[in-house]
Short mmCIF file of C-alpha atoms in Angstrom, two decimals:
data_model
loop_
_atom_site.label_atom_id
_atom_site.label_comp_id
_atom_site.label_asym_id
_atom_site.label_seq_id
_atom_site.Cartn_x
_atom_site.Cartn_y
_atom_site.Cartn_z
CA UNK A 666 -5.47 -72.84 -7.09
CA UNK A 667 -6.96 -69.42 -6.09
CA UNK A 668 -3.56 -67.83 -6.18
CA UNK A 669 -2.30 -69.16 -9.46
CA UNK A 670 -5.70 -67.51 -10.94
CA UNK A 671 -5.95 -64.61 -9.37
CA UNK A 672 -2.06 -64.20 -10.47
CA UNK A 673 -3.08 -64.92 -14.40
CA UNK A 674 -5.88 -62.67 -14.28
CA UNK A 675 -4.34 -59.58 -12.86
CA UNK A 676 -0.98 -59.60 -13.03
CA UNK A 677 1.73 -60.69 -16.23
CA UNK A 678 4.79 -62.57 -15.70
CA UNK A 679 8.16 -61.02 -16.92
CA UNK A 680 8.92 -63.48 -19.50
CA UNK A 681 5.19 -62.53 -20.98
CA UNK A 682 5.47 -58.87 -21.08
CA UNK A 683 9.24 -58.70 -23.11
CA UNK A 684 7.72 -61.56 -25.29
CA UNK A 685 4.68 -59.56 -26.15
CA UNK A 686 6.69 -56.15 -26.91
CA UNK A 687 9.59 -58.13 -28.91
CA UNK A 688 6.17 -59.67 -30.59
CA UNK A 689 5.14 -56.54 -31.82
CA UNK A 690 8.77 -54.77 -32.83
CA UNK A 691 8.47 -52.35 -29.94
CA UNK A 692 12.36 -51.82 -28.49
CA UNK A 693 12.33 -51.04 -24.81
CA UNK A 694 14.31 -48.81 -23.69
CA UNK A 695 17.68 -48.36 -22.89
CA UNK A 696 19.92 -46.90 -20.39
CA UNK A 697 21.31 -44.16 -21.91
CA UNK A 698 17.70 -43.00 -22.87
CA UNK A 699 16.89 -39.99 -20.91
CA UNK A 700 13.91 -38.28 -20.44
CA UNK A 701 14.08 -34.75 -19.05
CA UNK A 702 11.19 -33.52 -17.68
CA UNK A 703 12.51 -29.99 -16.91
CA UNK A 704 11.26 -28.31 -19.43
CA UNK A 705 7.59 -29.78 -19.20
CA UNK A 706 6.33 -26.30 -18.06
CA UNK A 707 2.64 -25.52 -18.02
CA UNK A 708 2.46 -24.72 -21.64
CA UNK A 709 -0.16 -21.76 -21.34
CA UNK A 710 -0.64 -19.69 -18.48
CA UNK A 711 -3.76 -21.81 -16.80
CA UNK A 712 -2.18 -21.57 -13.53
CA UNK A 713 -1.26 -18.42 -13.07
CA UNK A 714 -4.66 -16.93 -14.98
CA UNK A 715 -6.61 -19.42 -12.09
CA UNK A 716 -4.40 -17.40 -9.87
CA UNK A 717 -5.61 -14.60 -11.67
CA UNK A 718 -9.58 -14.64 -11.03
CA UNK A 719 -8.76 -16.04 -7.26
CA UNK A 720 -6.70 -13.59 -5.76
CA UNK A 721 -8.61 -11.14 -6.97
CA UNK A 722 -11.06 -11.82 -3.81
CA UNK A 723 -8.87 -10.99 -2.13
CA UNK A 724 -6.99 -8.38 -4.07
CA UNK A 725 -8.95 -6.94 -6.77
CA UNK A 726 -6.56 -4.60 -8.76
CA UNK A 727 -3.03 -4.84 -7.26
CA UNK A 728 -2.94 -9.00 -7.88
CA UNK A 729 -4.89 -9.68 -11.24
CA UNK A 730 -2.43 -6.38 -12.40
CA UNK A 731 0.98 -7.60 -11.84
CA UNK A 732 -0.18 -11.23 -12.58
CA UNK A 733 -0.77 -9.98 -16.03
CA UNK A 734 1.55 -7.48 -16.38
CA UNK A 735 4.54 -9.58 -15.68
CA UNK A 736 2.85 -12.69 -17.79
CA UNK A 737 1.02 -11.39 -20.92
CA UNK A 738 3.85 -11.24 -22.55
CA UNK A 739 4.49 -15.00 -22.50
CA UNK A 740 1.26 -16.08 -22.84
CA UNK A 741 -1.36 -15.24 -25.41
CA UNK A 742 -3.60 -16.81 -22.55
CA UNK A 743 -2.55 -15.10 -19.96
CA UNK A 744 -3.13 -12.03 -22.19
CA UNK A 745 -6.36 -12.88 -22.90
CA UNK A 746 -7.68 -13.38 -19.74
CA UNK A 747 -6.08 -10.46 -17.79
CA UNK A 748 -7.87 -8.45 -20.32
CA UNK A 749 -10.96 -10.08 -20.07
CA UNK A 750 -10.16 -9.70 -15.94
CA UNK A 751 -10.21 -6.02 -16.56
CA UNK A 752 -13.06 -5.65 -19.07
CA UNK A 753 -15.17 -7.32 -16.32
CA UNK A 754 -14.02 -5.43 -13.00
CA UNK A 755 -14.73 -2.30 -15.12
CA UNK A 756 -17.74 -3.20 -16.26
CA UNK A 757 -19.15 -4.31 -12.63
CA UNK A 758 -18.06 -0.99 -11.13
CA UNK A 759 -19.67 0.81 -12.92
CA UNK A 760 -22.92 -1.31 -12.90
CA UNK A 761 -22.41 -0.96 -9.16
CA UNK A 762 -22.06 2.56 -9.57
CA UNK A 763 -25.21 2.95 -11.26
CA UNK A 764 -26.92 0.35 -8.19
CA UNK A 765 -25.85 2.72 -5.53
CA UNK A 766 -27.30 5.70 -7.49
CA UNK A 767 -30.68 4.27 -8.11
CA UNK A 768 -30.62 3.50 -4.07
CA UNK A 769 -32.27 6.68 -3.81
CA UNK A 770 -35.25 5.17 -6.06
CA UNK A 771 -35.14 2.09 -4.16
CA UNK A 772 -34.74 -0.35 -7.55
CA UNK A 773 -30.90 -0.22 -6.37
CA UNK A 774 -31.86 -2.44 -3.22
CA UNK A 775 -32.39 -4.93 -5.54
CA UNK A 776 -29.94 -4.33 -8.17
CA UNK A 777 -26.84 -4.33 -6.21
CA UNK A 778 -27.00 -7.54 -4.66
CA UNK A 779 -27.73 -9.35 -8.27
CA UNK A 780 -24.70 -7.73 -9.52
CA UNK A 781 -22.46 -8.77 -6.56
CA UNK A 782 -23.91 -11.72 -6.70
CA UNK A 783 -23.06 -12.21 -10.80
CA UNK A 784 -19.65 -10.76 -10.43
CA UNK A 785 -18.91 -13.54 -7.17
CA UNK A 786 -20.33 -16.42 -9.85
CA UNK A 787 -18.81 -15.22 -12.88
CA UNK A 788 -15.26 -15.04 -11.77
CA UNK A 789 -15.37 -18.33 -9.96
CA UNK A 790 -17.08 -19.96 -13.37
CA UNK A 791 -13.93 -17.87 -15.25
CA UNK A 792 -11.47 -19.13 -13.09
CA UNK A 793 -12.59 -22.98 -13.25
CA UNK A 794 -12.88 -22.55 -16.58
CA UNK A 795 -9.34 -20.60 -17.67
CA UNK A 796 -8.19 -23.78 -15.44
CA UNK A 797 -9.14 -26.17 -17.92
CA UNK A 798 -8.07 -23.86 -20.66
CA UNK A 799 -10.72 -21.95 -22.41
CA UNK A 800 -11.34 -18.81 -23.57
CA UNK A 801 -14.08 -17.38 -21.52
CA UNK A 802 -15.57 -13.92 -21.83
CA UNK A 803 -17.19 -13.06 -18.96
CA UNK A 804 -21.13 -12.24 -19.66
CA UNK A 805 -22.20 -8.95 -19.41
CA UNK A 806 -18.66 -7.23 -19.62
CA UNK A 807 -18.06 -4.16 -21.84
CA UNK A 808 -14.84 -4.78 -24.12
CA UNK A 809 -13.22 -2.34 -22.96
CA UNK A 810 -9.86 -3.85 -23.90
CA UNK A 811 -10.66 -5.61 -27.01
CA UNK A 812 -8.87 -9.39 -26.73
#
């Protein structure tokens, strides 16, 4: 008795499931129907601008530079981003620039870690976010390179 309900309730016999998409004029499909999944690429550069913001820990100019010079062109994304990359590393040196200058007047004790500290946050926050596909502009970066 358990196993005859416990069959209804979760699982459907054969004979139910072709009756129910004959029922509804949906044609299964055939043999000689062929899906090819080769060309499902990753439509927009997410992956490789991910790649982007990440190596760029541990490589801060030589990987986010070929990543987008061998990709913008394919990608409006990719593009977009790598730019954006750029605006903010630019940006960030030279608000570290100005920390380590005002060292000598001890506010750059203060203002140096903040700024490492924003740069760390925004790029993993651009990353996660270029991941899922938006366009982020990363706070506090000069346009530089305008997108």
């Amino acid at each position: 008795m358990i196993e005859h309900s416990l069959e209804t309730m979760f699982f459907l016999k054969p004979k139910k499931v072709v009756d129910r998409i004959q029922s509804k004029g949906v044609e299964p499909m055939r043999d000689n129907d062929i899906i090819d999944y080769r060309e499902e690429k990753e439509p927009d550069g997410r992956v490789a601008v991910t790649l982007l913001y990440v190596l760029s820990f541990f490589a801060p100019i030589l990987a986010p530079l070929l990543i987008w010079l061998l990709l913008k062109r394919e990608s409006d994304f990719v593009d977009f981003h790598g730019k954006q990359y750029f605006n903010f590393f630019l940006s960030y040196t030279i608000y570290s620039l100005i920390g380590s200058i005002l060292i000598f007047v001890v506010i750059g004790f203060i203002i140096l870690p903040i700024v490492w500290l924003l740069g760390i946050i925004f790029t993993i926050v651009a990353a996660v976010k270029s991941y899922y596909g938006e366009y982020y502009v990363i706070p506090l970066s000069i346009q530089f390179f305008k997108p």
